[in-house]
């Protein structure tokens, strides 16, 4: 079900005007930032988790909408936003890992060019997100 939601939203984003993408990205990031996950025993936990998952799915749809390019806003979105939610409860962590896996698959062949869009710190964070290891190991993996 989650795959279909992000797939459909990605397709809609892909054909939408480029100027609206930043607005959409900012909206998902704001939704994520404004949603603090309470303890599991809280009566509003399920609702907060759904909101957080919705924001993550929106962010993943943005990344998935550009499968063979690295847009100007994408490195920070991957390394500063998505990477921060890798170890959250499912389904959030599941969505983040799936998005990272998709990104890795679609950028493997052009990584020598795509990697130039990232700073060294971002490459390190991305490597940890994608492989759980350092940038050097990720670089070797892609060769």
Tab-separated table of N, CA and C in Angstrom:
chain	number	residue	atom	x	y	z
A	1	UNK	N	0.823	-1.196	0.000
A	1	UNK	CA	0.000	0.000	0.000
A	1	UNK	C	0.866	1.258	0.000
A	2	UNK	N	1.882	1.273	0.865
A	2	UNK	CA	2.767	2.429	0.940
A	2	UNK	C	3.457	2.681	-0.392
A	3	UNK	N	3.904	1.604	-1.042
A	3	UNK	CA	4.574	1.742	-2.337
A	3	UNK	C	3.667	2.422	-3.347
A	4	UNK	N	2.396	2.057	-3.369
A	4	UNK	CA	1.464	2.638	-4.332
A	4	UNK	C	1.233	4.120	-4.067
A	5	UNK	N	1.198	4.497	-2.794
A	5	UNK	CA	0.995	5.901	-2.449
A	5	UNK	C	2.169	6.740	-2.936
A	6	UNK	N	3.396	6.309	-2.600
A	6	UNK	CA	4.556	7.098	-3.020
A	6	UNK	C	4.744	7.048	-4.527
A	7	UNK	N	4.430	5.914	-5.138
A	7	UNK	CA	4.556	5.783	-6.587
A	7	UNK	C	3.596	6.731	-7.307
A	8	UNK	N	2.372	6.795	-6.842
A	8	UNK	CA	1.371	7.676	-7.439
A	8	UNK	C	1.738	9.139	-7.232
A	9	UNK	N	2.137	9.475	-6.017
A	9	UNK	CA	2.516	10.860	-5.734
A	9	UNK	C	3.768	11.247	-6.525
A	10	UNK	N	4.723	10.337	-6.645
A	10	UNK	CA	5.933	10.608	-7.443
A	10	UNK	C	5.581	10.908	-8.890
A	11	UNK	N	4.663	10.133	-9.436
A	11	UNK	CA	4.247	10.352	-10.826
A	11	UNK	C	3.588	11.721	-10.983
A	12	UNK	N	2.775	12.108	-10.012
A	12	UNK	CA	2.124	13.425	-10.066
A	12	UNK	C	3.159	14.548	-9.955
A	13	UNK	N	4.144	14.361	-9.089
A	13	UNK	CA	5.190	15.369	-8.920
A	13	UNK	C	6.016	15.492	-10.194
A	14	UNK	N	6.314	14.365	-10.815
A	14	UNK	CA	7.148	14.342	-12.021
A	14	UNK	C	6.561	15.196	-13.134
A	15	UNK	N	5.229	15.245	-13.234
A	15	UNK	CA	4.596	15.999	-14.317
A	15	UNK	C	4.097	17.372	-13.875
A	16	UNK	N	4.319	17.720	-12.616
A	16	UNK	CA	3.849	19.011	-12.123
A	16	UNK	C	4.871	20.103	-12.438
A	17	UNK	N	4.456	21.360	-12.392
A	17	UNK	CA	5.388	22.471	-12.649
A	17	UNK	C	6.514	22.480	-11.615
A	18	UNK	N	7.730	22.725	-12.062
A	18	UNK	CA	8.905	22.691	-11.189
A	18	UNK	C	8.834	23.697	-10.046
A	19	UNK	N	8.205	24.844	-10.268
A	19	UNK	CA	8.174	25.869	-9.223
A	19	UNK	C	7.372	25.434	-8.000
A	20	UNK	N	6.475	24.490	-8.152
A	20	UNK	CA	5.669	24.034	-7.019
A	20	UNK	C	6.346	22.962	-6.189
A	21	UNK	N	7.437	22.411	-6.672
A	21	UNK	CA	8.101	21.311	-5.967
A	21	UNK	C	8.740	21.792	-4.667
A	22	UNK	N	9.367	22.946	-4.690
A	22	UNK	CA	9.992	23.478	-3.478
A	22	UNK	C	8.932	23.757	-2.415
A	23	UNK	N	7.800	24.291	-2.827
A	23	UNK	CA	6.699	24.542	-1.897
A	23	UNK	C	6.227	23.241	-1.272
A	24	UNK	N	6.091	22.222	-2.077
A	24	UNK	CA	5.670	20.911	-1.586
A	24	UNK	C	6.711	20.321	-0.645
A	25	UNK	N	7.979	20.421	-1.013
A	25	UNK	CA	9.066	19.934	-0.158
A	25	UNK	C	9.023	20.630	1.197
A	26	UNK	N	8.898	21.952	1.174
A	26	UNK	CA	8.851	22.717	2.420
A	26	UNK	C	7.656	22.319	3.278
A	27	UNK	N	6.554	22.029	2.641
A	27	UNK	CA	5.347	21.619	3.380
A	27	UNK	C	5.576	20.284	4.097
A	28	UNK	N	6.174	19.313	3.409
A	28	UNK	CA	6.443	18.021	4.029
A	28	UNK	C	7.467	18.149	5.157
A	29	UNK	N	8.490	18.973	4.953
A	29	UNK	CA	9.510	19.171	5.977
A	29	UNK	C	8.905	19.853	7.202
A	30	UNK	N	8.054	20.850	6.988
A	30	UNK	CA	7.386	21.528	8.108
A	30	UNK	C	6.477	20.563	8.871
A	31	UNK	N	5.738	19.739	8.138
A	31	UNK	CA	4.863	18.753	8.778
A	31	UNK	C	5.681	17.802	9.644
A	32	UNK	N	6.802	17.376	9.129
A	32	UNK	CA	7.670	16.468	9.873
A	32	UNK	C	8.249	17.150	11.114
A	33	UNK	N	8.720	18.376	10.959
A	33	UNK	CA	9.329	19.115	12.071
A	33	UNK	C	8.321	19.467	13.154
A	34	UNK	N	7.089	19.715	12.765
A	34	UNK	CA	6.077	20.110	13.748
A	34	UNK	C	5.452	18.922	14.460
A	35	UNK	N	5.817	17.729	14.059
A	35	UNK	CA	5.210	16.531	14.616
A	35	UNK	C	6.190	15.814	15.525
A	36	UNK	N	6.046	16.036	16.827
A	36	UNK	CA	6.883	15.365	17.817
A	36	UNK	C	6.213	14.044	18.162
A	37	UNK	N	6.979	12.984	18.127
A	37	UNK	CA	6.440	11.655	18.418
A	37	UNK	C	6.416	11.446	19.936
A	38	UNK	N	5.215	11.334	20.525
A	38	UNK	CA	5.121	11.124	21.974
A	38	UNK	C	5.471	9.674	22.338
A	39	UNK	N	5.432	9.371	23.608
A	39	UNK	CA	5.719	7.993	24.027
A	39	UNK	C	4.630	7.068	23.493
A	40	UNK	N	4.976	5.806	23.366
A	40	UNK	CA	4.042	4.822	22.808
A	40	UNK	C	2.779	4.660	23.644
A	41	UNK	N	2.853	5.019	24.904
A	41	UNK	CA	1.686	4.871	25.782
A	41	UNK	C	0.726	6.047	25.696
A	42	UNK	N	1.140	7.087	25.005
A	42	UNK	CA	0.298	8.268	24.857
A	42	UNK	C	-0.920	7.945	23.990
A	43	UNK	N	-2.083	8.514	24.333
A	43	UNK	CA	-3.276	8.268	23.519
A	43	UNK	C	-3.200	8.878	22.114
A	44	UNK	N	-2.283	9.814	21.890
A	44	UNK	CA	-2.151	10.443	20.572
A	44	UNK	C	-0.971	9.883	19.778
A	45	UNK	N	-0.356	8.819	20.292
A	45	UNK	CA	0.813	8.232	19.618
A	45	UNK	C	0.482	7.786	18.196
A	46	UNK	N	-0.586	7.039	18.022
A	46	UNK	CA	-0.944	6.507	16.696
A	46	UNK	C	-1.190	7.640	15.696
A	47	UNK	N	-1.868	8.680	16.136
A	47	UNK	CA	-2.142	9.816	15.257
A	47	UNK	C	-0.838	10.534	14.887
A	48	UNK	N	0.043	10.731	15.846
A	48	UNK	CA	1.315	11.402	15.584
A	48	UNK	C	2.184	10.559	14.639
A	49	UNK	N	2.168	9.243	14.826
A	49	UNK	CA	2.942	8.360	13.964
A	49	UNK	C	2.414	8.404	12.527
A	50	UNK	N	1.096	8.460	12.369
A	50	UNK	CA	0.511	8.571	11.025
A	50	UNK	C	0.928	9.867	10.340
A	51	UNK	N	0.909	10.971	11.078
A	51	UNK	CA	1.320	12.261	10.504
A	51	UNK	C	2.790	12.225	10.098
A	52	UNK	N	3.614	11.661	10.960
A	52	UNK	CA	5.044	11.565	10.674
A	52	UNK	C	5.276	10.686	9.451
A	53	UNK	N	4.563	9.575	9.369
A	53	UNK	CA	4.677	8.671	8.238
A	53	UNK	C	4.228	9.372	6.955
A	54	UNK	N	3.150	10.139	7.031
A	54	UNK	CA	2.664	10.875	5.861
A	54	UNK	C	3.716	11.854	5.357
A	55	UNK	N	4.369	12.569	6.279
A	55	UNK	CA	5.414	13.525	5.885
A	55	UNK	C	6.591	12.799	5.238
A	56	UNK	N	6.987	11.675	5.806
A	56	UNK	CA	8.096	10.886	5.254
A	56	UNK	C	7.726	10.349	3.874
A	57	UNK	N	6.500	9.877	3.713
A	57	UNK	CA	6.068	9.381	2.399
A	57	UNK	C	6.099	10.501	1.359
A	58	UNK	N	5.708	11.697	1.752
A	58	UNK	CA	5.768	12.840	0.840
A	58	UNK	C	7.194	13.158	0.430
A	59	UNK	N	8.106	13.135	1.387
A	59	UNK	CA	9.512	13.393	1.100
A	59	UNK	C	10.075	12.297	0.195
A	60	UNK	N	9.724	11.062	0.484
A	60	UNK	CA	10.186	9.946	-0.348
A	60	UNK	C	9.632	10.059	-1.767
A	61	UNK	N	8.410	10.506	-1.899
A	61	UNK	CA	7.827	10.686	-3.234
A	61	UNK	C	8.584	11.751	-4.010
A	62	UNK	N	9.022	12.797	-3.337
A	62	UNK	CA	9.825	13.825	-4.005
A	62	UNK	C	11.146	13.248	-4.504
A	63	UNK	N	11.810	12.472	-3.678
A	63	UNK	CA	13.082	11.858	-4.078
A	63	UNK	C	12.851	10.882	-5.229
A	64	UNK	N	11.813	10.068	-5.116
A	64	UNK	CA	11.512	9.069	-6.145
A	64	UNK	C	11.047	9.684	-7.462
A	65	UNK	N	10.568	10.921	-7.415
A	65	UNK	CA	10.078	11.577	-8.631
A	65	UNK	C	11.204	11.929	-9.598
A	66	UNK	N	12.430	11.932	-9.105
A	66	UNK	CA	13.591	12.264	-9.932
A	66	UNK	C	14.610	11.130	-9.830
A	67	UNK	N	14.286	9.994	-10.447
A	67	UNK	CA	15.097	8.786	-10.230
A	67	UNK	C	16.497	8.817	-10.824
A	68	UNK	N	16.764	9.653	-11.793
A	68	UNK	CA	18.085	9.614	-12.421
A	68	UNK	C	18.803	10.950	-12.378
A	69	UNK	N	18.322	11.846	-11.524
A	69	UNK	CA	18.980	13.135	-11.336
A	69	UNK	C	19.074	13.424	-9.843
A	70	UNK	N	19.950	14.346	-9.507
A	70	UNK	CA	20.033	14.828	-8.137
A	70	UNK	C	19.701	16.310	-8.201
A	71	UNK	N	18.474	16.621	-7.840
A	71	UNK	CA	18.032	18.016	-7.869
A	71	UNK	C	18.782	18.822	-6.808
A	72	UNK	N	18.807	20.109	-6.969
A	72	UNK	CA	19.544	21.012	-6.078
A	72	UNK	C	19.174	20.816	-4.608
A	73	UNK	N	17.901	20.564	-4.319
A	73	UNK	CA	17.401	20.438	-2.956
A	73	UNK	C	17.516	19.012	-2.397
A	74	UNK	N	17.859	18.058	-3.223
A	74	UNK	CA	17.818	16.651	-2.820
A	74	UNK	C	18.900	16.235	-1.817
A	75	UNK	N	20.163	16.659	-1.954
A	75	UNK	CA	21.164	16.207	-0.987
A	75	UNK	C	20.790	16.521	0.465
A	76	UNK	N	20.363	17.746	0.724
A	76	UNK	CA	19.988	18.116	2.093
A	76	UNK	C	18.751	17.342	2.555
A	77	UNK	N	17.836	17.101	1.661
A	77	UNK	CA	16.630	16.358	2.017
A	77	UNK	C	16.986	14.930	2.427
A	78	UNK	N	17.875	14.318	1.685
A	78	UNK	CA	18.289	12.951	2.001
A	78	UNK	C	19.107	12.879	3.283
A	79	UNK	N	20.092	13.757	3.406
A	79	UNK	CA	21.053	13.631	4.506
A	79	UNK	C	20.638	14.338	5.789
A	80	UNK	N	19.924	15.439	5.677
A	80	UNK	CA	19.528	16.182	6.876
A	80	UNK	C	18.147	15.797	7.389
A	81	UNK	N	17.286	15.340	6.518
A	81	UNK	CA	15.918	15.032	6.929
A	81	UNK	C	15.697	13.520	7.009
A	82	UNK	N	15.790	12.840	5.887
A	82	UNK	CA	15.496	11.399	5.884
A	82	UNK	C	16.425	10.600	6.786
A	83	UNK	N	17.715	10.882	6.723
A	83	UNK	CA	18.675	10.120	7.524
A	83	UNK	C	18.384	10.212	9.018
A	84	UNK	N	17.797	11.316	9.438
A	84	UNK	CA	17.471	11.498	10.854
A	84	UNK	C	16.353	10.571	11.335
A	85	UNK	N	15.625	9.972	10.419
A	85	UNK	CA	14.456	9.157	10.780
A	85	UNK	C	14.633	7.673	10.462
A	86	UNK	N	15.873	7.272	10.243
A	86	UNK	CA	16.171	5.887	9.882
A	86	UNK	C	15.798	4.895	10.971
A	87	UNK	N	15.940	5.287	12.213
A	87	UNK	CA	15.734	4.347	13.317
A	87	UNK	C	14.454	4.612	14.096
A	88	UNK	N	13.507	5.267	13.470
A	88	UNK	CA	12.218	5.489	14.118
A	88	UNK	C	11.364	4.235	13.997
A	89	UNK	N	10.246	4.207	14.710
A	89	UNK	CA	9.388	3.014	14.634
A	89	UNK	C	8.839	2.797	13.226
A	90	UNK	N	8.593	1.542	12.872
A	90	UNK	CA	7.898	1.281	11.605
A	90	UNK	C	6.521	1.917	11.681
A	91	UNK	N	5.982	2.386	10.628
A	91	UNK	CA	6.371	2.285	9.233
A	91	UNK	C	7.294	3.412	8.755
A	92	UNK	N	7.658	4.339	9.647
A	92	UNK	CA	8.514	5.456	9.252
A	92	UNK	C	9.883	4.942	8.800
A	93	UNK	N	10.525	4.143	9.630
A	93	UNK	CA	11.858	3.631	9.287
A	93	UNK	C	11.820	2.766	8.034
A	94	UNK	N	10.764	2.022	7.852
A	94	UNK	CA	10.620	1.179	6.660
A	94	UNK	C	10.563	2.038	5.403
A	95	UNK	N	9.810	3.125	5.464
A	95	UNK	CA	9.694	4.024	4.311
A	95	UNK	C	11.035	4.689	4.005
A	96	UNK	N	11.753	5.103	5.045
A	96	UNK	CA	13.055	5.751	4.851
A	96	UNK	C	14.028	4.785	4.197
A	97	UNK	N	14.084	3.567	4.686
A	97	UNK	CA	15.017	2.576	4.129
A	97	UNK	C	14.657	2.211	2.689
A	98	UNK	N	13.378	2.118	2.405
A	98	UNK	CA	12.935	1.811	1.035
A	98	UNK	C	13.319	2.952	0.086
A	99	UNK	N	13.132	4.173	0.535
A	99	UNK	CA	13.493	5.344	-0.273
A	99	UNK	C	14.996	5.365	-0.526
A	100	UNK	N	15.789	5.096	0.508
A	100	UNK	CA	17.243	5.061	0.360
A	100	UNK	C	17.663	3.964	-0.610
A	101	UNK	N	17.018	2.827	-0.516
A	101	UNK	CA	17.311	1.710	-1.410
A	101	UNK	C	16.992	2.068	-2.861
A	102	UNK	N	15.845	2.703	-3.086
A	102	UNK	CA	15.473	3.148	-4.438
A	102	UNK	C	16.471	4.161	-4.974
A	103	UNK	N	16.878	5.099	-4.123
A	103	UNK	CA	17.847	6.111	-4.532
A	103	UNK	C	19.159	5.448	-4.949
A	104	UNK	N	19.602	4.506	-4.163
A	104	UNK	CA	20.854	3.804	-4.454
A	104	UNK	C	20.779	3.066	-5.795
A	105	UNK	N	19.669	2.378	-6.031
A	105	UNK	CA	19.506	1.630	-7.289
A	105	UNK	C	19.512	2.544	-8.505
A	106	UNK	N	18.813	3.656	-8.408
A	106	UNK	CA	18.657	4.521	-9.578
A	106	UNK	C	19.864	5.421	-9.829
A	107	UNK	N	20.762	5.543	-8.856
A	107	UNK	CA	21.914	6.428	-9.027
A	107	UNK	C	23.237	5.671	-9.090
A	108	UNK	N	23.178	4.379	-9.078
A	108	UNK	CA	24.391	3.569	-9.083
A	108	UNK	C	25.244	3.795	-10.332
A	109	UNK	N	24.629	3.808	-11.480
A	109	UNK	CA	25.366	3.927	-12.734
A	109	UNK	C	25.991	5.303	-12.950
A	110	UNK	N	25.399	6.328	-12.389
A	110	UNK	CA	25.891	7.690	-12.605
A	110	UNK	C	26.467	8.307	-11.332
A	111	UNK	N	26.816	7.462	-10.353
A	111	UNK	CA	27.246	7.983	-9.054
A	111	UNK	C	28.486	8.868	-9.162
A	112	UNK	N	29.375	8.586	-10.088
A	112	UNK	CA	30.576	9.409	-10.245
A	112	UNK	C	30.219	10.863	-10.546
A	113	UNK	N	29.111	11.098	-11.230
A	113	UNK	CA	28.644	12.455	-11.511
A	113	UNK	C	27.735	12.964	-10.392
A	114	UNK	N	26.820	12.113	-9.935
A	114	UNK	CA	25.848	12.521	-8.923
A	114	UNK	C	26.504	12.884	-7.598
A	115	UNK	N	27.587	12.222	-7.265
A	115	UNK	CA	28.250	12.455	-5.972
A	115	UNK	C	28.797	13.879	-5.863
A	116	UNK	N	29.027	14.539	-6.985
A	116	UNK	CA	29.549	15.907	-6.936
A	116	UNK	C	28.521	16.904	-6.419
A	117	UNK	N	27.270	16.503	-6.346
A	117	UNK	CA	26.207	17.388	-5.844
A	117	UNK	C	26.163	17.412	-4.313
A	118	UNK	N	26.925	16.527	-3.666
A	118	UNK	CA	26.938	16.385	-2.215
A	118	UNK	C	28.238	16.917	-1.635
A	119	UNK	N	28.163	17.498	-0.428
A	119	UNK	CA	29.374	17.872	0.297
A	119	UNK	C	29.955	16.601	0.915
A	120	UNK	N	31.163	16.698	1.444
A	120	UNK	CA	31.794	15.540	2.093
A	120	UNK	C	30.955	15.056	3.274
A	121	UNK	N	30.442	15.983	4.080
A	121	UNK	CA	29.600	15.599	5.223
A	121	UNK	C	28.323	14.920	4.754
A	122	UNK	N	27.740	15.442	3.684
A	122	UNK	CA	26.527	14.833	3.142
A	122	UNK	C	26.815	13.444	2.581
A	123	UNK	N	27.961	13.272	1.941
A	123	UNK	CA	28.333	11.955	1.422
A	123	UNK	C	28.493	10.949	2.548
A	124	UNK	N	29.056	11.400	3.640
A	124	UNK	CA	29.220	10.521	4.797
A	124	UNK	C	27.865	10.129	5.378
A	125	UNK	N	26.976	11.103	5.530
A	125	UNK	CA	25.633	10.823	6.055
A	125	UNK	C	24.845	9.940	5.100
A	126	UNK	N	24.984	10.184	3.816
A	126	UNK	CA	24.288	9.379	2.814
A	126	UNK	C	24.805	7.946	2.823
A	127	UNK	N	26.097	7.801	2.946
A	127	UNK	CA	26.687	6.464	2.991
A	127	UNK	C	26.155	5.684	4.182
A	128	UNK	N	26.069	6.336	5.312
A	128	UNK	CA	25.529	5.679	6.501
A	128	UNK	C	24.068	5.317	6.292
A	129	UNK	N	23.306	6.204	5.685
A	129	UNK	CA	21.898	5.933	5.394
A	129	UNK	C	21.746	4.741	4.449
A	130	UNK	N	22.564	4.691	3.414
A	130	UNK	CA	22.426	3.665	2.385
A	130	UNK	C	23.009	2.314	2.778
A	131	UNK	N	24.137	2.340	3.457
A	131	UNK	CA	24.830	1.079	3.695
A	131	UNK	C	25.128	0.804	5.156
A	132	UNK	N	24.974	1.796	5.990
A	132	UNK	CA	25.335	1.620	7.390
A	132	UNK	C	26.838	1.674	7.598
A	133	UNK	N	27.558	2.156	6.585
A	133	UNK	CA	29.009	2.237	6.694
A	133	UNK	C	29.495	3.575	6.153
A	134	UNK	N	30.782	3.729	6.063
A	134	UNK	CA	31.356	5.011	5.669
A	134	UNK	C	31.278	5.235	4.159
A	135	UNK	N	31.559	6.470	3.753
A	135	UNK	CA	31.550	6.869	2.340
A	135	UNK	C	32.540	6.033	1.531
A	136	UNK	N	33.685	5.760	2.103
A	136	UNK	CA	34.709	5.002	1.368
A	136	UNK	C	34.179	3.632	0.966
A	137	UNK	N	33.486	2.976	1.871
A	137	UNK	CA	32.941	1.662	1.547
A	137	UNK	C	31.845	1.781	0.497
A	138	UNK	N	31.045	2.839	0.559
A	138	UNK	CA	29.990	3.046	-0.432
A	138	UNK	C	30.615	3.287	-1.800
A	139	UNK	N	31.684	4.070	-1.832
A	139	UNK	CA	32.363	4.357	-3.078
A	139	UNK	C	32.913	3.068	-3.696
A	140	UNK	N	33.493	2.204	-2.873
A	140	UNK	CA	33.989	0.922	-3.363
A	140	UNK	C	32.872	0.031	-3.851
A	141	UNK	N	31.741	0.090	-3.158
A	141	UNK	CA	30.590	-0.731	-3.539
A	141	UNK	C	30.088	-0.366	-4.926
A	142	UNK	N	30.107	0.913	-5.245
A	142	UNK	CA	29.569	1.375	-6.517
A	142	UNK	C	30.493	1.093	-7.700
A	143	UNK	N	31.730	0.778	-7.435
A	143	UNK	CA	32.683	0.527	-8.531
A	143	UNK	C	32.470	-0.810	-9.146
